[in-house]
XYZ file of C-alpha atoms in Angstrom:
228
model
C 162.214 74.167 170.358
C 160.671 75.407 167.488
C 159.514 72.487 164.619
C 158.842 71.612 161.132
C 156.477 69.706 159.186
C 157.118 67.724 155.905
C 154.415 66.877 153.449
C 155.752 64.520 151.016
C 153.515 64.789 147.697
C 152.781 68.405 147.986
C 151.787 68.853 144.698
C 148.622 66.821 144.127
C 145.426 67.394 145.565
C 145.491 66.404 149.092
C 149.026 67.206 149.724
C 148.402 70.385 148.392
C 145.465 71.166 150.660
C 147.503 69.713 153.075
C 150.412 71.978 152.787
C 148.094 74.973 152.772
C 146.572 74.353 156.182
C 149.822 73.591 157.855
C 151.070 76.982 156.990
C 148.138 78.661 157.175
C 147.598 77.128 161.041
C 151.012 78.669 162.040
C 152.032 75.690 164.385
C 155.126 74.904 162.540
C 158.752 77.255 161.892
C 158.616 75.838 158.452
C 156.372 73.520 156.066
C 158.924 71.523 153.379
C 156.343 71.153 150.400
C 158.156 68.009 148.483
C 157.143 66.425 145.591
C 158.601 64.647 142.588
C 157.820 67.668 140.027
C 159.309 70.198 141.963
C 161.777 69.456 144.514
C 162.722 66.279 143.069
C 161.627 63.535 145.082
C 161.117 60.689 143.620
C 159.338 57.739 145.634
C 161.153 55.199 143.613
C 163.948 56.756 144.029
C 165.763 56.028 147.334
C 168.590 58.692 146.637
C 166.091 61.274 146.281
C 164.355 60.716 149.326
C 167.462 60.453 151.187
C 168.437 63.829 149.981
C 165.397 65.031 150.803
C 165.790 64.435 154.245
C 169.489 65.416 154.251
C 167.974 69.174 153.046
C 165.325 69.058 155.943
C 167.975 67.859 158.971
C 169.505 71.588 158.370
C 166.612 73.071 160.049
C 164.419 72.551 162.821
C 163.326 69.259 162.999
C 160.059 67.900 161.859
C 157.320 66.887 164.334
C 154.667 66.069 161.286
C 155.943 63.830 158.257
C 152.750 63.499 156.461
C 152.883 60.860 153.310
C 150.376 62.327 150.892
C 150.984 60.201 147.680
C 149.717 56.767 146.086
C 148.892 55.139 142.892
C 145.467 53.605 141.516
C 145.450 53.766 137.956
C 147.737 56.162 136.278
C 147.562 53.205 133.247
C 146.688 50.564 134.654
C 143.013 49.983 135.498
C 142.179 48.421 138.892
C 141.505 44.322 138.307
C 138.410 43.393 138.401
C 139.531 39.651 138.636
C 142.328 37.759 139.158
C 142.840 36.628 135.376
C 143.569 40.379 135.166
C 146.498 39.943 137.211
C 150.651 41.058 136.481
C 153.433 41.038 137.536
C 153.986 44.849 136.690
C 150.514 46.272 138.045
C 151.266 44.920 141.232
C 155.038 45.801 141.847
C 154.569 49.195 140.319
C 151.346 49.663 142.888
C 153.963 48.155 145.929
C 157.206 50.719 144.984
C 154.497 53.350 145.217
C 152.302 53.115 148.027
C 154.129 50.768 150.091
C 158.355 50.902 149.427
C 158.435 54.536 149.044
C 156.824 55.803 152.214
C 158.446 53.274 154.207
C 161.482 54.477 152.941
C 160.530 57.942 153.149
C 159.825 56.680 157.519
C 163.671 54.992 157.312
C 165.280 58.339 156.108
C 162.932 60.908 157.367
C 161.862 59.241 161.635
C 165.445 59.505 162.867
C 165.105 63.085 162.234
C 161.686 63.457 164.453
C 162.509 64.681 168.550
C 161.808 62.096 170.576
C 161.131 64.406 173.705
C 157.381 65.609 172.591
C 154.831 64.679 170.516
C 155.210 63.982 167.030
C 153.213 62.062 164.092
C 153.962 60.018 160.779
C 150.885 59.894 159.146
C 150.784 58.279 155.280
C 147.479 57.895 153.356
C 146.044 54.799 153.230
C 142.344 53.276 152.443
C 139.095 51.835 153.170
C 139.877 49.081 150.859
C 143.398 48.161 151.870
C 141.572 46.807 155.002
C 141.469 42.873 155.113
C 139.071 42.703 157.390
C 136.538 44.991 155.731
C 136.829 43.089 152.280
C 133.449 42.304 150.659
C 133.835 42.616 147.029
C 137.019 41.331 146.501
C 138.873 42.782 142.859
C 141.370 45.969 142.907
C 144.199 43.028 143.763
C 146.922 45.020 143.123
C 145.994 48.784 144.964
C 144.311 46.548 147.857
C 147.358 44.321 148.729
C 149.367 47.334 148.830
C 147.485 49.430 150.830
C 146.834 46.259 153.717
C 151.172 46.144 153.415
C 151.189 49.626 153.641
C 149.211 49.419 156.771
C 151.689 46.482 158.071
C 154.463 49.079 157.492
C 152.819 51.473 159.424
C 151.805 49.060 162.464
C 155.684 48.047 162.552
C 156.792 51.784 162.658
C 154.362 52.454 165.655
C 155.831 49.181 167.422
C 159.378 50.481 166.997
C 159.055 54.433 167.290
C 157.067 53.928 171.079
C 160.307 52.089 172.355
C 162.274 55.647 171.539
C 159.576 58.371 171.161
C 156.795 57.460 173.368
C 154.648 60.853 172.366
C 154.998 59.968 168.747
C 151.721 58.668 166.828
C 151.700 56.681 163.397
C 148.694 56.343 161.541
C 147.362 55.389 158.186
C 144.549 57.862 157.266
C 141.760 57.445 154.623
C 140.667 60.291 153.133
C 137.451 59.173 151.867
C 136.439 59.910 147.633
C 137.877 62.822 147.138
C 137.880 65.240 143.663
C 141.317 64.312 142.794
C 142.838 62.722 139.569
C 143.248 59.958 141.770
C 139.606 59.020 142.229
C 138.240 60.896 138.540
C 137.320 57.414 137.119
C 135.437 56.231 140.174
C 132.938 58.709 141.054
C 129.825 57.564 139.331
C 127.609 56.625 141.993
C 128.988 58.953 144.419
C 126.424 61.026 146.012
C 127.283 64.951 146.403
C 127.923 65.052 149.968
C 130.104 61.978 149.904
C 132.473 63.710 147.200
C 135.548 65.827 149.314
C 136.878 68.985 148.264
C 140.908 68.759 148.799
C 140.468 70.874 151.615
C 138.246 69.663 153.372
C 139.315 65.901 153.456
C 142.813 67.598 154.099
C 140.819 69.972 157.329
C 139.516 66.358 158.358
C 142.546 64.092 158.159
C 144.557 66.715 160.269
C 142.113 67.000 163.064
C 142.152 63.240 163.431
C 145.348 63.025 163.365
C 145.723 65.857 165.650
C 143.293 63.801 168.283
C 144.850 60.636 168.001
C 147.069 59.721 171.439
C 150.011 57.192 170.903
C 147.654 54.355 172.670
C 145.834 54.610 169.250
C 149.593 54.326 167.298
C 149.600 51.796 164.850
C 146.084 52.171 163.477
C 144.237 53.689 160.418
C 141.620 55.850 160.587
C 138.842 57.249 157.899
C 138.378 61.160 157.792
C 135.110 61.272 160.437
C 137.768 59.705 163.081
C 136.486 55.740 162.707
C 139.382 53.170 162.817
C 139.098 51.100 159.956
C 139.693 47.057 160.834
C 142.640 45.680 160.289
């Protein structure tokens, strides 16, 4: 049976790169590039994703749903304390990076074969671990990412009782020279800033090594699982 992949935020940096390598490696019958600006979905928009996924079940199905989206700034500097704190920084940073690719898993996982292996990857980070906290600050993008990663935990739990070759993981792609990161990259020495591609080259060849013993997890772009 022939296979797909879906990369949903195609159009920024990573998911770009992303995208490229996935058609360029020639695994998959078909790549679906989806983003908001040009097919239309919308991560706070259920209905979108949902059509989204109605669009992809007319073809082969996907073994790779890779979530390549999130929110930082875009507005709304990162806290530095908690008298920076609202109500609308942290919801907006939750319907982002945590509602929308778990909803994107809801209408996109009962699509994925459960007779060989398969992987739901979403893009996490460093400092949405809880147990790797030092500094403290960035309350809103933080919180999200750790729920994100609870998301993605609970997905693993529940996809090995029907697809026991499937893998779920939350991947960090390091500080990479994206809009994303633009405003935090003083400090960042040269060989710690990632090209698109390459963090993209990295992220897939983790992901392509992980086994579904390691389901559940997140892992940084040199292949070290980041603490819960």
């Amino acid at each position: 049976m022939q296979t797909s992949a879906v990369v949903i935020g195609a159009s920024g940096g990573i998911g770009a790169a992303v995208t490229a390598r996935l058609r360029a490696s020639g695994r998959f019958a078909l790549v679906h590039a989806l983003s908001r600006s040009v097919t239309g979905l919308d991560l706070e928009e259920e209905a979108s994703i949902a059509a989204a996924a109605a669009r992809v079940s007319g073809g082969p199905p996907p073994s790779l749903v890779f979530v390549a989206t999130g929110v930082l700034h875009d507005g709304q500097a990162p806290e530095r304390t908690y008298r920076a704190l609202s109500a609308d920084h942290l919801l907006r940073d939750y319907r982002v990076n945590v509602v929308g690719p778990a909803l994107v898993a809801r209408h996109f996982l009962p699509l994925v074969p459960r007779d060989r292996p398969a992987a739901f990857a979403a893009l996490s980070a460093r400092v949405g671990s809880i147990g790797d906290n030092r500094l403290g600050g960035w309350h809103a993008y933080r919180a999200s990412k750790a729920a994100l990663n609870m998301i993605l935990r609970n997905l693993a739990i529940e996809l090995a009782r029907t697809h026991p070759q499937a893998v779920v993981a939350g991947l960090h792609p390091g500080t990479v020279e994206t809009a994303l990161s633009a405003p935090f990259r003083t400090g960042v020495a040269p060989e710690k800033l990632f090209t698109p591609d390459y963090s993209a080259g990295r992220l897939l060849e983790v992901l392509d090594g992980l086994t579904p013993a390691e389901s559940g997890s997140v892992f940084a772009w040199d292949g070290a699982r980041i603490p819960a």
